[in-house]
Amino acid sequence: MQGCLRRQIGRNIATMRERRGWVQKELARRLDVTRSGLSKWESGDHMPSVEALVRMAEVLEVTLDELVCGRPVVEAEGLGPAERGVVERAVRNLSRLLGRPETAGRKLSSAS
């Protein structure tokens, strides 16, 4: 499962970089990482740290949800209990895979 997640995130990074018209060298420069390191993230050989993902999202001007999931995640407001449960389970699973157990138990809150 984690290998699939690494590859999916890598594809998302490459897609969003290409949308900006950047080569790997340009994104690597903006992130202050090596081109080979970025290449390993994009190929799914290595998983970027949470901090690196946050920085990438800022540099690429996308949300972290878009970078990780490949598309914007629906806001919690207006979701029914079943949909909220699906999103909460996905967040828990991703948090565990990324080694962030402190976020794994959080519940979604709707913007009221």
mmCIF file of C-alpha atoms in Angstrom:
data_model
loop_
_atom_site.group_PDB
_atom_site.id
_atom_site.type_symbol
_atom_site.label_atom_id
_atom_site.label_comp_id
_atom_site.label_asym_id
_atom_site.label_seq_id
_atom_site.Cartn_x
_atom_site.Cartn_y
_atom_site.Cartn_z
ATOM 1 C CA MET A 1 0.000 0.000 0.000
ATOM 2 C CA GLN A 2 2.724 2.486 0.930
ATOM 3 C CA GLY A 3 4.507 1.857 -2.388
ATOM 4 C CA CYS A 4 1.298 2.686 -4.247
ATOM 5 C CA LEU A 5 0.922 5.887 -2.242
ATOM 6 C CA ARG A 6 4.538 6.889 -2.935
ATOM 7 C CA ARG A 7 4.055 6.347 -6.668
ATOM 8 C CA GLN A 8 0.749 8.261 -6.698
ATOM 9 C CA ILE A 9 2.246 11.221 -4.847
ATOM 10 C CA GLY A 10 5.243 11.106 -7.185
ATOM 11 C CA ARG A 11 2.972 11.231 -10.243
ATOM 12 C CA ASN A 12 1.078 14.140 -8.702
ATOM 13 C CA ILE A 13 4.310 16.051 -8.065
ATOM 14 C CA ALA A 14 5.460 15.507 -11.655
ATOM 15 C CA THR A 15 2.061 16.476 -13.087
ATOM 16 C CA MET A 16 1.844 19.681 -11.080
ATOM 17 C CA ARG A 17 5.450 20.572 -11.876
ATOM 18 C CA GLU A 18 4.798 20.052 -15.585
ATOM 19 C CA ARG A 19 1.639 22.187 -15.401
ATOM 20 C CA ARG A 20 3.869 25.025 -14.237
ATOM 21 C CA GLY A 21 6.156 24.397 -17.219
ATOM 22 C CA TRP A 22 9.099 23.544 -14.984
ATOM 23 C CA VAL A 23 11.749 20.894 -15.447
ATOM 24 C CA GLN A 24 12.890 18.920 -12.400
ATOM 25 C CA LYS A 25 15.936 21.153 -11.999
ATOM 26 C CA GLU A 26 13.726 24.242 -11.598
ATOM 27 C CA LEU A 27 11.435 22.753 -8.963
ATOM 28 C CA ALA A 28 14.421 21.268 -7.129
ATOM 29 C CA ARG A 29 16.064 24.715 -7.061
ATOM 30 C CA ARG A 30 12.906 26.320 -5.676
ATOM 31 C CA LEU A 31 12.645 23.613 -2.997
ATOM 32 C CA ASP A 32 16.371 23.733 -2.222
ATOM 33 C CA VAL A 33 16.769 19.992 -2.856
ATOM 34 C CA THR A 34 18.836 18.067 -5.373
ATOM 35 C CA ARG A 35 17.392 17.186 -8.759
ATOM 36 C CA SER A 36 18.138 13.521 -8.075
ATOM 37 C CA GLY A 37 16.236 13.733 -4.772
ATOM 38 C CA LEU A 38 13.236 15.233 -6.540
ATOM 39 C CA SER A 39 13.514 12.534 -9.204
ATOM 40 C CA LYS A 40 13.322 9.844 -6.495
ATOM 41 C CA TRP A 41 10.156 11.441 -5.114
ATOM 42 C CA GLU A 42 8.578 11.676 -8.560
ATOM 43 C CA SER A 43 9.436 8.055 -9.404
ATOM 44 C CA GLY A 44 8.044 6.822 -6.089
ATOM 45 C CA ASP A 45 11.401 5.451 -4.951
ATOM 46 C CA HIS A 46 11.299 7.689 -1.870
ATOM 47 C CA MET A 47 8.509 9.423 0.041
ATOM 48 C CA PRO A 48 8.958 13.137 0.690
ATOM 49 C CA SER A 49 8.666 14.202 4.315
ATOM 50 C CA VAL A 50 5.507 15.961 5.425
ATOM 51 C CA GLU A 51 7.519 19.165 5.612
ATOM 52 C CA ALA A 52 8.726 18.712 2.023
ATOM 53 C CA LEU A 53 5.153 18.069 0.856
ATOM 54 C CA VAL A 54 3.947 21.241 2.564
ATOM 55 C CA ARG A 55 6.762 23.261 0.979
ATOM 56 C CA MET A 56 6.038 21.730 -2.453
ATOM 57 C CA ALA A 57 2.381 22.619 -2.175
ATOM 58 C CA GLU A 58 3.364 26.227 -1.414
ATOM 59 C CA VAL A 59 5.865 26.436 -4.279
ATOM 60 C CA LEU A 60 3.515 24.765 -6.767
ATOM 61 C CA GLU A 61 0.618 26.922 -5.511
ATOM 62 C CA VAL A 62 -1.685 23.976 -4.865
ATOM 63 C CA THR A 63 -3.266 22.636 -1.709
ATOM 64 C CA LEU A 64 -1.660 19.774 0.140
ATOM 65 C CA ASP A 65 -4.795 17.771 -0.672
ATOM 66 C CA GLU A 66 -4.256 18.358 -4.388
ATOM 67 C CA LEU A 67 -0.601 17.359 -4.126
ATOM 68 C CA VAL A 68 -1.278 14.162 -2.174
ATOM 69 C CA CYS A 69 -4.636 13.113 -3.652
ATOM 70 C CA GLY A 70 -4.289 14.564 -7.134
ATOM 71 C CA ARG A 71 -7.457 16.593 -6.830
ATOM 72 C CA PRO A 72 -8.985 18.991 -4.334
ATOM 73 C CA VAL A 73 -10.655 17.228 -1.426
ATOM 74 C CA VAL A 74 -14.267 18.173 -0.828
ATOM 75 C CA GLU A 75 -14.870 20.477 2.119
ATOM 76 C CA ALA A 76 -16.377 18.829 5.178
ATOM 77 C CA GLU A 77 -19.333 21.206 5.165
ATOM 78 C CA GLY A 78 -22.363 19.608 3.559
ATOM 79 C CA LEU A 79 -21.062 16.045 3.764
ATOM 80 C CA GLY A 80 -23.364 13.425 5.201
ATOM 81 C CA PRO A 81 -22.248 11.059 7.954
ATOM 82 C CA ALA A 82 -21.259 8.323 5.488
ATOM 83 C CA GLU A 83 -19.111 10.660 3.376
ATOM 84 C CA ARG A 84 -17.514 12.200 6.470
ATOM 85 C CA GLY A 85 -16.610 8.702 7.660
ATOM 86 C CA VAL A 86 -14.942 7.883 4.354
ATOM 87 C CA VAL A 87 -12.898 11.091 4.432
ATOM 88 C CA GLU A 88 -11.948 10.619 8.085
ATOM 89 C CA ARG A 89 -10.773 7.035 7.415
ATOM 90 C CA ALA A 90 -8.727 8.218 4.439
ATOM 91 C CA VAL A 91 -7.082 10.937 6.551
ATOM 92 C CA ARG A 92 -6.318 8.419 9.320
ATOM 93 C CA ASN A 93 -4.795 5.958 6.860
ATOM 94 C CA LEU A 94 -2.692 8.633 5.164
ATOM 95 C CA SER A 95 -1.541 9.965 8.533
ATOM 96 C CA ARG A 96 -0.439 6.503 9.610
ATOM 97 C CA LEU A 97 1.362 5.887 6.310
ATOM 98 C CA LEU A 98 3.174 9.202 6.609
ATOM 99 C CA GLY A 99 4.143 8.440 10.196
ATOM 100 C CA ARG A 100 1.980 11.160 11.731
ATOM 101 C CA PRO A 101 -0.066 9.262 14.352
ATOM 102 C CA GLU A 102 -0.828 12.501 16.196
ATOM 103 C CA THR A 103 -3.163 13.522 13.332
ATOM 104 C CA ALA A 104 -4.645 10.073 12.781
ATOM 105 C CA GLY A 105 -7.466 10.461 15.304
ATOM 106 C CA ARG A 106 -8.713 13.905 14.309
ATOM 107 C CA LYS A 107 -12.322 14.326 13.297
ATOM 108 C CA LEU A 108 -13.498 16.570 10.488
ATOM 109 C CA SER A 109 -15.161 19.756 11.568
ATOM 110 C CA SER A 110 -17.579 21.549 9.327
ATOM 111 C CA ALA A 111 -17.225 25.293 8.872
ATOM 112 C CA SER A 112 -20.348 26.478 10.625
#
